[in-house]
Short mmCIF file of C-alpha atoms in Angstrom, two decimals:
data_model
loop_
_atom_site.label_atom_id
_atom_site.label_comp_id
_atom_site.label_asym_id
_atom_site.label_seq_id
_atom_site.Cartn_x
_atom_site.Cartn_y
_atom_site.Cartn_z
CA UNK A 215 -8.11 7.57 10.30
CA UNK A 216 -5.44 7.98 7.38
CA UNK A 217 -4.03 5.11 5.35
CA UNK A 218 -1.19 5.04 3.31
CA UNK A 219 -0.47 3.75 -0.19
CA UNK A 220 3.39 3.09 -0.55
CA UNK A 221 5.12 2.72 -3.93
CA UNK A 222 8.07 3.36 -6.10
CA UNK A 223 9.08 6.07 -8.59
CA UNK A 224 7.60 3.88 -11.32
CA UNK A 225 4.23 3.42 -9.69
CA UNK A 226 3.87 7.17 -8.34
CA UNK A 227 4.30 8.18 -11.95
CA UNK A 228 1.55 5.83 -13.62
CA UNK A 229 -0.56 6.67 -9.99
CA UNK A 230 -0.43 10.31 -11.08
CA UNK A 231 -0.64 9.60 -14.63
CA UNK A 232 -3.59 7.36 -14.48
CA UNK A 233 -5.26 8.87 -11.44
CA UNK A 234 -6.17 5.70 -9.62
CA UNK A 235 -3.96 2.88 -8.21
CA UNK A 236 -4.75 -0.55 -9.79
CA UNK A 237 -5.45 -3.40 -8.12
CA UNK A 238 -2.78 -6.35 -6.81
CA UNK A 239 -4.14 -9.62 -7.87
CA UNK A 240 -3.44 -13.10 -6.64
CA UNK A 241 -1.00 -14.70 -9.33
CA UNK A 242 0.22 -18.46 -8.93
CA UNK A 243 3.54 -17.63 -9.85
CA UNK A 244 4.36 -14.34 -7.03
CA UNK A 245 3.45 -14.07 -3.02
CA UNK A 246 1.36 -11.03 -4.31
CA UNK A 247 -2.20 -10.23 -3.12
CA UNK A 248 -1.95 -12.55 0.17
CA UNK A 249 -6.03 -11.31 1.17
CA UNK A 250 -6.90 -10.94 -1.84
CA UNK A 251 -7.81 -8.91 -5.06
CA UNK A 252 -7.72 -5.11 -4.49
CA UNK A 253 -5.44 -2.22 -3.38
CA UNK A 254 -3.50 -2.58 -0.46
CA UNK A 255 -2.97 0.57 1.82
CA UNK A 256 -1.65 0.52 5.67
CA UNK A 257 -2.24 2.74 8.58
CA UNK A 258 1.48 3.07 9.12
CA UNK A 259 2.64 6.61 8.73
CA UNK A 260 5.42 7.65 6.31
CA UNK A 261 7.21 9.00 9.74
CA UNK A 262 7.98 5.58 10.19
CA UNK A 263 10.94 3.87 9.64
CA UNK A 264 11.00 1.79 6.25
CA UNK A 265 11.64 -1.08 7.81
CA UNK A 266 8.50 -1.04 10.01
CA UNK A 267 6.96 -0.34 6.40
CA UNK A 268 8.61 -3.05 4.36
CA UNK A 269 8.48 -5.28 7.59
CA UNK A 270 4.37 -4.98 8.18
CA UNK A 271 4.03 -4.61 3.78
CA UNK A 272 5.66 -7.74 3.13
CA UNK A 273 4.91 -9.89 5.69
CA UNK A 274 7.70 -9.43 8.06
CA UNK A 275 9.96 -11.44 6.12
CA UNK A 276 13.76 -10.61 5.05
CA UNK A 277 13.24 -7.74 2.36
CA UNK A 278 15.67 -7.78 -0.45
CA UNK A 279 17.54 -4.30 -0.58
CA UNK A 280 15.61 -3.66 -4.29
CA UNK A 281 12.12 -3.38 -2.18
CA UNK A 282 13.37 -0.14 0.32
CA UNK A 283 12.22 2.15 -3.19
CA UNK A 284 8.83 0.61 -2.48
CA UNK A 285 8.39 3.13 0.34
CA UNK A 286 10.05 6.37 -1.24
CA UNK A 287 6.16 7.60 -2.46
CA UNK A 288 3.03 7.75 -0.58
CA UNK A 289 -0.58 8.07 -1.32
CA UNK A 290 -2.64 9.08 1.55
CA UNK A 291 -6.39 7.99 1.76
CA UNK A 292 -9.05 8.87 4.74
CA UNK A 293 -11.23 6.12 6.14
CA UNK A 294 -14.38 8.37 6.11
CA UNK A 295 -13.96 9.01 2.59
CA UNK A 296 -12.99 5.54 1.74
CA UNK A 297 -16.28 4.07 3.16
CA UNK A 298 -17.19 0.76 3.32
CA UNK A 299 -14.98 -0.08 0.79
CA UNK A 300 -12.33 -0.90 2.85
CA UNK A 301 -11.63 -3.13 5.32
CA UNK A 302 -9.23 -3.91 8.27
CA UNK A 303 -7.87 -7.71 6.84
CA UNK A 304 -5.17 -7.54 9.49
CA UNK A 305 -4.00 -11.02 10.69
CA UNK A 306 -2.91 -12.37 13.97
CA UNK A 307 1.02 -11.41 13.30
CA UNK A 308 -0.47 -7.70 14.00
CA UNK A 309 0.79 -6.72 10.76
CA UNK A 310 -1.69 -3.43 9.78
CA UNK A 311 -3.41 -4.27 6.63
CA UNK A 312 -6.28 -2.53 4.88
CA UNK A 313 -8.07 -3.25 1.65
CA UNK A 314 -10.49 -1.98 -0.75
CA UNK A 315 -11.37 -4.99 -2.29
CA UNK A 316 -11.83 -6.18 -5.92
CA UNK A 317 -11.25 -2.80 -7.28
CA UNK A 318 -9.16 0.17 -8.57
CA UNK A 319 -8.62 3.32 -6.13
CA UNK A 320 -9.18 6.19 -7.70
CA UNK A 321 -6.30 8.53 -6.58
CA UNK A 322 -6.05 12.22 -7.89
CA UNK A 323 -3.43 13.86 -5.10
CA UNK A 324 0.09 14.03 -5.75
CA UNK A 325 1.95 11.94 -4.21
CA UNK A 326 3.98 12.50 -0.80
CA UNK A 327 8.07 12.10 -0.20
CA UNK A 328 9.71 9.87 1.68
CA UNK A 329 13.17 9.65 2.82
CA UNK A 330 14.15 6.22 1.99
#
C-alpha cells in the first residue's frame, strides 16, 4: 500500500535537503501531533482533492486558506518497506491516519507535484 507525506514548499526543500522528514511532536501550545510523536503520512492519494487532504490531515475541521500549500508536495512511502514501523492510528471519524512513531523518516526521493 502507498502512503503519502504532504507538505509545503518550505518543508519539501529542508525534506530534500535533509533527506528525512522530522518528526511532529505534541506541544501544549498547538493542536499538533494529536496520536502522538512521529511522522504523519496518509493513504490518501495526491489525485485527491485538497480538501479531502486538508479535511482527513487536520481533523476535518474548517482549514484556514494559508494551510491549502500544505498539500502542494508529496512524499510517497510503501508499507512493505516501511515495516512495522508504522501503524494505522486511524480513529472512529474514519479520518486515514498512519504513523511511524517516535522517529524521523528517512526520505531520499524527490518530492512529487501537486496542483493545489
Amino acid at each position: 500500500m502507498k502512503l503519502y507525506h504532504y507538505t509545503d514548499t518550505k518543508g519539501k526543500t529542508a525534506i530534500e535537503k535533509t533527506e528525512k522528514i522530522l518528526q511532529s511532536k505534541r506541544d501544549s501550545r498547538r493542536d499538533d501531533a494529536m496520536y502522538g510523536d512521529g511522522v504523519y503520512l496518509t493513504s490518501i492519494p495526491p489525485t485527491s482533492t485538497t480538501a479531502e487532504i486538508l479535511g482527513n490531515n487536520y481533523d476535518g475541521v474548517t482549514i484556514p486558506a494559508h494551510k491549502k500549500a500544505r498539500t502542494e508536495w508529496y512524499f510517497e512511502f510503501d508499507t512493505d518497506d516501511l515495516g512495522d514501523d508504522v501503524e494505522n492510528v486511524g480513529d472512529k471519524n474514519d479520518r486515514d491516519i498512519w504513523l511511524v512513531r517516535d522517529k524521523e523518516l528517512p526520505c531520499k526521493q524527490k518530492a512529487g507535484k501537486r496542483k493545489v
